[in-house]
Short mmCIF file of C-alpha atoms and ligand atoms in Angstrom, two decimals:
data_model
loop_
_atom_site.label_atom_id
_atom_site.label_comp_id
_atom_site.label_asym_id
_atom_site.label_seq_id
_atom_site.Cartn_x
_atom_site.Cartn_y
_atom_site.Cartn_z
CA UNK A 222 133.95 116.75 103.05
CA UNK A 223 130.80 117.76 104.80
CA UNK A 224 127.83 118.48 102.20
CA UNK A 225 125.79 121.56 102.85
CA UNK A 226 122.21 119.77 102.84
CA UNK A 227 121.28 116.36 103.59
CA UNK A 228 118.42 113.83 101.99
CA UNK A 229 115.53 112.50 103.53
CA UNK A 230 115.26 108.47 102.69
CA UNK A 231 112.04 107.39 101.53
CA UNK A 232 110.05 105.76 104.13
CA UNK A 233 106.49 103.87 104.13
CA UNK A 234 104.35 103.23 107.77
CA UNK A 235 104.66 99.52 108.96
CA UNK A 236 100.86 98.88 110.61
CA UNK A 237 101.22 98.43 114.33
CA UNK A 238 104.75 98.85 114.61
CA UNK A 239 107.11 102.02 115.17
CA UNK A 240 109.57 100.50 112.45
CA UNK A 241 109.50 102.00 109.08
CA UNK A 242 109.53 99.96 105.81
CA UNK A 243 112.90 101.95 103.83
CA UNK A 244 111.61 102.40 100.49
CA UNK A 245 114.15 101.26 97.33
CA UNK A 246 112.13 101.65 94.45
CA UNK A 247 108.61 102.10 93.51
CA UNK A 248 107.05 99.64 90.32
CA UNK A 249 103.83 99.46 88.57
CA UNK A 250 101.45 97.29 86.92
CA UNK A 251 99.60 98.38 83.83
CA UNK A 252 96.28 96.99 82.52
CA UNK A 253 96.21 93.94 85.53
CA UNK A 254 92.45 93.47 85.32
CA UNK A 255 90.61 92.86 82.03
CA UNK A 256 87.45 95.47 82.70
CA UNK A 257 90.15 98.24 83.38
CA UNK A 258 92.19 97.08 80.40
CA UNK A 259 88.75 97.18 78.49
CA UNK A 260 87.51 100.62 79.50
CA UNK A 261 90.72 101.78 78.48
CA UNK A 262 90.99 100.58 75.42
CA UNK A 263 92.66 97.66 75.06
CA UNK A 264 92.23 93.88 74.73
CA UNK A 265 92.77 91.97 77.66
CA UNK A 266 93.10 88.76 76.34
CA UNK A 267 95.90 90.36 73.84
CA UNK A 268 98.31 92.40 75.79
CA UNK A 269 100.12 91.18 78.48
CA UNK A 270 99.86 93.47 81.66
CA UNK A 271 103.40 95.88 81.41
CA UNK A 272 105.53 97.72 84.02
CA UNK A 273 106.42 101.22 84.33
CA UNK A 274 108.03 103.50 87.69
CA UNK A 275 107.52 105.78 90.06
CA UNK A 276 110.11 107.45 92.06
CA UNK A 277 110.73 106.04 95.83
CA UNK A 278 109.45 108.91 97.45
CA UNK A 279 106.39 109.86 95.25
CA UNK A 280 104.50 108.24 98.34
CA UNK A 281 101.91 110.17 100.26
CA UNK A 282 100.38 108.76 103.70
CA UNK A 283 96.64 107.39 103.55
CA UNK A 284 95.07 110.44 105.49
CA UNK A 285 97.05 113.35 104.25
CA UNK A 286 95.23 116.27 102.26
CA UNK A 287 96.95 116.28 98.71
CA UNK A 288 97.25 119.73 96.77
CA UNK A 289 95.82 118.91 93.29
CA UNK A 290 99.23 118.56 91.07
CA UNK A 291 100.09 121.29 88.54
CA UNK A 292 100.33 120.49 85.11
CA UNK A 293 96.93 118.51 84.71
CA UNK A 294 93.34 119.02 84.11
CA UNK A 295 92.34 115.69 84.94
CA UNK A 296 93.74 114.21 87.47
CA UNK A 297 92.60 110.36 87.75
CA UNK A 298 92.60 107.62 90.86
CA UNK A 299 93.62 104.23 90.38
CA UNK A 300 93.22 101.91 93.67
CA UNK A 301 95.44 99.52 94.18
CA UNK A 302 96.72 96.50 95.91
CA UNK A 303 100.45 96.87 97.01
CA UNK A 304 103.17 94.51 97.47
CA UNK A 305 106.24 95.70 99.68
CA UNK A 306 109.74 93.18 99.39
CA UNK A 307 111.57 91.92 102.32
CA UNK A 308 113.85 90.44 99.91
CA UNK A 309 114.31 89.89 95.75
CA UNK A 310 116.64 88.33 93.63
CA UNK A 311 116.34 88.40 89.51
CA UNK A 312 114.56 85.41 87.48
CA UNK A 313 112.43 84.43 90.40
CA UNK A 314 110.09 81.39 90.08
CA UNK A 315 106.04 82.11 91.11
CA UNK A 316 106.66 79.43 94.00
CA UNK A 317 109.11 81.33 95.67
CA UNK A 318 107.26 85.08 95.11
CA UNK A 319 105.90 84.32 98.37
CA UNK A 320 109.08 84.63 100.52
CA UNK A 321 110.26 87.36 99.15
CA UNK A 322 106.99 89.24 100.40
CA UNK A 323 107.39 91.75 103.59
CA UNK A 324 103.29 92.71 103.22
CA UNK A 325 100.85 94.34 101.86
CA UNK A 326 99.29 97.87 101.42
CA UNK A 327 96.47 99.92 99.76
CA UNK A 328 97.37 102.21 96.96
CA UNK A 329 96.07 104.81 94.73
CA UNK A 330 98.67 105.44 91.64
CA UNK A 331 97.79 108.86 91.15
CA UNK A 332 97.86 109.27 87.28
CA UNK A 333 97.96 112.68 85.08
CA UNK A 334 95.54 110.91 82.62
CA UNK A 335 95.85 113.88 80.18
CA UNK A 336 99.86 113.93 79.89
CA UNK A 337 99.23 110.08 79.96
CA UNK A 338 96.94 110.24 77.15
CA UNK A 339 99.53 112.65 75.34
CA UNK A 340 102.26 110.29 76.13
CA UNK A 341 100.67 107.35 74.48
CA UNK A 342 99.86 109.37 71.51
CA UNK A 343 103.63 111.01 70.42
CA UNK A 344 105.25 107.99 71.50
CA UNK A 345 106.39 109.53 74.47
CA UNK A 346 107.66 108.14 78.28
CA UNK A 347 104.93 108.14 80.99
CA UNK A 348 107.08 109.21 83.85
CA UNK A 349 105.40 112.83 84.01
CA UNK A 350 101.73 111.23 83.82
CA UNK A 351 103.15 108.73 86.16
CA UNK A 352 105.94 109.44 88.80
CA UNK A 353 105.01 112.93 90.05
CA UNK A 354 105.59 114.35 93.25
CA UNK A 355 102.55 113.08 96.10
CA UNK A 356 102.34 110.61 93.14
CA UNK A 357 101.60 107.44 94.98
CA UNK A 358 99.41 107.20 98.04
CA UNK A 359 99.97 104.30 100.34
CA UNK A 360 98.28 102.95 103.06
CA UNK A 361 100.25 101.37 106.30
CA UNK A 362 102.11 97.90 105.28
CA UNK A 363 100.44 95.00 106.52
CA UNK A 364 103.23 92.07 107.68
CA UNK A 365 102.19 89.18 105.72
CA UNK A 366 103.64 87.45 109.16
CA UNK A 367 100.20 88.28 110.19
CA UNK A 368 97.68 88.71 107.58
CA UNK A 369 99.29 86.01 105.21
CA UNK A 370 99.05 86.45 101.33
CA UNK A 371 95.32 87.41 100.72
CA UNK A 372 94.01 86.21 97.24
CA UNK A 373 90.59 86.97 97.36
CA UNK A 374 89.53 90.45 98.73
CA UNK A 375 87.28 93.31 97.86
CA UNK A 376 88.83 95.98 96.70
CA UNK A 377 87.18 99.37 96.12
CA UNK A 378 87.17 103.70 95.90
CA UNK A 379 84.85 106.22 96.37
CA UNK A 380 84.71 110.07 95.82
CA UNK A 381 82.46 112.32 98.27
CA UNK A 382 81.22 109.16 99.30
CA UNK A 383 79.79 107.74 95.57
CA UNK A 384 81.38 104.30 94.51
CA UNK A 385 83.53 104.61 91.96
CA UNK A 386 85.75 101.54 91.75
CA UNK A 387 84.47 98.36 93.03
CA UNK A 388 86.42 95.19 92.18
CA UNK A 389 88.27 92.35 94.02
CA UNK A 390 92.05 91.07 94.10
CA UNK A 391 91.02 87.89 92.74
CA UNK A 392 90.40 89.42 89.26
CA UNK A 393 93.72 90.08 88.45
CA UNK A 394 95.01 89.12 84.96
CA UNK A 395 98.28 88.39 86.28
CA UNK A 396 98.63 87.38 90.36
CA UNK A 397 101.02 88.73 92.93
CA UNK A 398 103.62 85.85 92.14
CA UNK A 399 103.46 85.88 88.33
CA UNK A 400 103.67 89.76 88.40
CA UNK A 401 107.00 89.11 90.69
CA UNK A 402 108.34 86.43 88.64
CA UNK A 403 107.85 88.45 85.67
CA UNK A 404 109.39 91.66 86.94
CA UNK A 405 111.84 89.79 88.05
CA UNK A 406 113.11 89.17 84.76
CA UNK A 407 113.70 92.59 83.71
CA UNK A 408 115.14 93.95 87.11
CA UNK A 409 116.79 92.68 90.11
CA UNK A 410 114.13 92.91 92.46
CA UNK A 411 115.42 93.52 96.42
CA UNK A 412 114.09 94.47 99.86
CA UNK A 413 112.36 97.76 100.04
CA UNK A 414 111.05 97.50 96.66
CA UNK A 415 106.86 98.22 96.20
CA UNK A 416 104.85 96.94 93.67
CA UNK A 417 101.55 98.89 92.34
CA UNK A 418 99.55 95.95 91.48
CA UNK A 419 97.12 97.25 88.30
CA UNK A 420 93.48 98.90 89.20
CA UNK A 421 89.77 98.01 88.30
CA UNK A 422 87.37 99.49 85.93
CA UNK A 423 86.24 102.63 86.85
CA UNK A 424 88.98 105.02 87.06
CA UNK A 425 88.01 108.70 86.94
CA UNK A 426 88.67 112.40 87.69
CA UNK A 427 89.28 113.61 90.72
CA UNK A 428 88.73 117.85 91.33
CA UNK A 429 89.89 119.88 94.03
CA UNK A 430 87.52 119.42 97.43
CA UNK A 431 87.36 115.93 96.47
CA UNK A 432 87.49 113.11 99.28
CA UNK A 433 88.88 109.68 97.66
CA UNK A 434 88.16 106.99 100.12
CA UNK A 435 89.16 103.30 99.51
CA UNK A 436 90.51 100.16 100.71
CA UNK A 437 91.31 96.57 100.40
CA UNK A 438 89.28 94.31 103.00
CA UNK A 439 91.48 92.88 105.40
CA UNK A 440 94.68 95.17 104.33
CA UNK A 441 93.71 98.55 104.94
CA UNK A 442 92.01 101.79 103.92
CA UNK A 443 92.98 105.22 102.37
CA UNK A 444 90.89 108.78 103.09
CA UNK A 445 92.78 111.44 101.12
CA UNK A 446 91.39 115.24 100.93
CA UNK A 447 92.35 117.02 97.46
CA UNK A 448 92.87 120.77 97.52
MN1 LIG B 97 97.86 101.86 87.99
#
C-alpha cells in the first residue's frame, strides 16, 4: 500500500563534503568532567559518569536561530564534544573505540534544567528535560580521516559574547574510548550512532535574544540565535 505521508531521516552535515552523516541514534554522557559533576552536585570521584538519550532528530544545525522551547523557564547550555560512529558492535574493548570512529563534532545538549531538576527529585525519566525537539545542536562532523582523534583541545561557550564555559577535552573523567567501551556494554552500538560527550563547569541559562557561541579548537564552532 502507498502511505499518505512520508518521514524525513535524520541527517547531520559532514564538513567539506556534500555527503550527509544518516543519523541512528543520539547518546549522552552525564557528569564527564569532575568541576561540572561538582557544581552540580555530585562527587566526582564517587559516581561513575551515566548515559541517557536523545531522539535522532532532536539535532539543530550550528547557525540556525532556535525558538526558546515551551515548557521551561530555564533553559540551560551544555557544550560538548561529539563522537559520530562509522561502525559499532556490543562489548567493545577501549583499543578498538578508535575504528569504530567516523569524526567528530561540537555540541550543545540543550537541557530543560527545571523539568531536569523535577525529574531527579520524583524519581522521574529525563527524556522531557533531555530529548526535546531542536534538542541537540551540532556542529558539521569532522572525518577523523583528517583531523585524527584529538585528545587535548580547548573547549568553550559564550553568551552575548561573555565566557561562560571554558574547559578542555583532556579533562574528561571518562575518555572517548572508555565512554565507547562502556556504552557498549549496555547497547549495540552501530554506524550513525552520536555520542554527547559530558560538558564543563559552568552551565547556565540561556533567555530569548541570547547568542550562544562555542567551539572545540580544531573541530569546529557553533553560533546559535535564541528567540
Ligand atoms: Mn550534557
Amino acid at each position: 500500500m502507498s502511505l499518505p505521508f512520508s518521514v524525513a531521516a535524520a541527517t547531520a552535515e559532514i564538513a567539506g563534503s556534500d555527503a550527509s552523516f544518516p543519523i541512528r541514534r543520539i547518546f549522552c554522557v552525564g557528569k564527564n568532567y569532575a568541576d561540572h559533576a561538582r557544581e552540580m552536585g555530585g562527587d566526582p570521584t564517587r559516581e561513575p559518569p551515566f548515559f541517557f538519550s536523545k531522539p535522532a532528530d532532536a539535532t539543530v544545525a550550528a547557525t540556525a536561530g532556535i525558538a526558546m522551547p515551551p515548557r521551561t523557564d530555564n533553559l540551560h547550555h551544555e557544550i560538548e564534544l561529539v563522537v559520530a560512529l562509522a561502525k559499532g558492535g556490543t562489548d567493545i574493548a577501549p583499543g578498538d573505540a578508535a575504528a569504530c570512529i567516523f569524526g567528530y563534532a561540537v555540541g550543545n545538549d540543550l537541557t530543560r534544567r527545571d523539568l531536569q531538576a523535577d525529574a531527579k527529585a520524583g524519581g522521574r525519566p529525563w527524556d522531557m528535560a533531555k530529548g526535546f525537539d531542536r534538542s541537540a545542536v551540532l556542529s558539521p562532523i569532522r572525518p577523523a580521516a583528517e583531523i585524527g582523534h584529538p585528545t587535548r583541545a580547548r573547549i568553550w561557550l559564550s553568551v552575548n559574547g561573555e565566557s561562560r564555559q571554558d574547559g578542555d577535552i583532556a579533562d574528561m573523567t571518562w575518555p572517548v574510548a572508555e565512554i565507547i567501551a562502556e556504552l557498549s556494554t549496555y547497547v549495540e552500538l552501530k554506524a550513525g550512532d552520536l555520542i554527547y560527550t559530558g560538558t564543563p563547569a559552568g552551565v547556565g541559562r540561556i533567555v530569548a535574544g541570547d547568542l550562544v557561541e562555542g567551539g572545540i579548537d580544531g573541530i569546529g564552532t557553533i553560533a546559535n540565535r535564541f528567540t
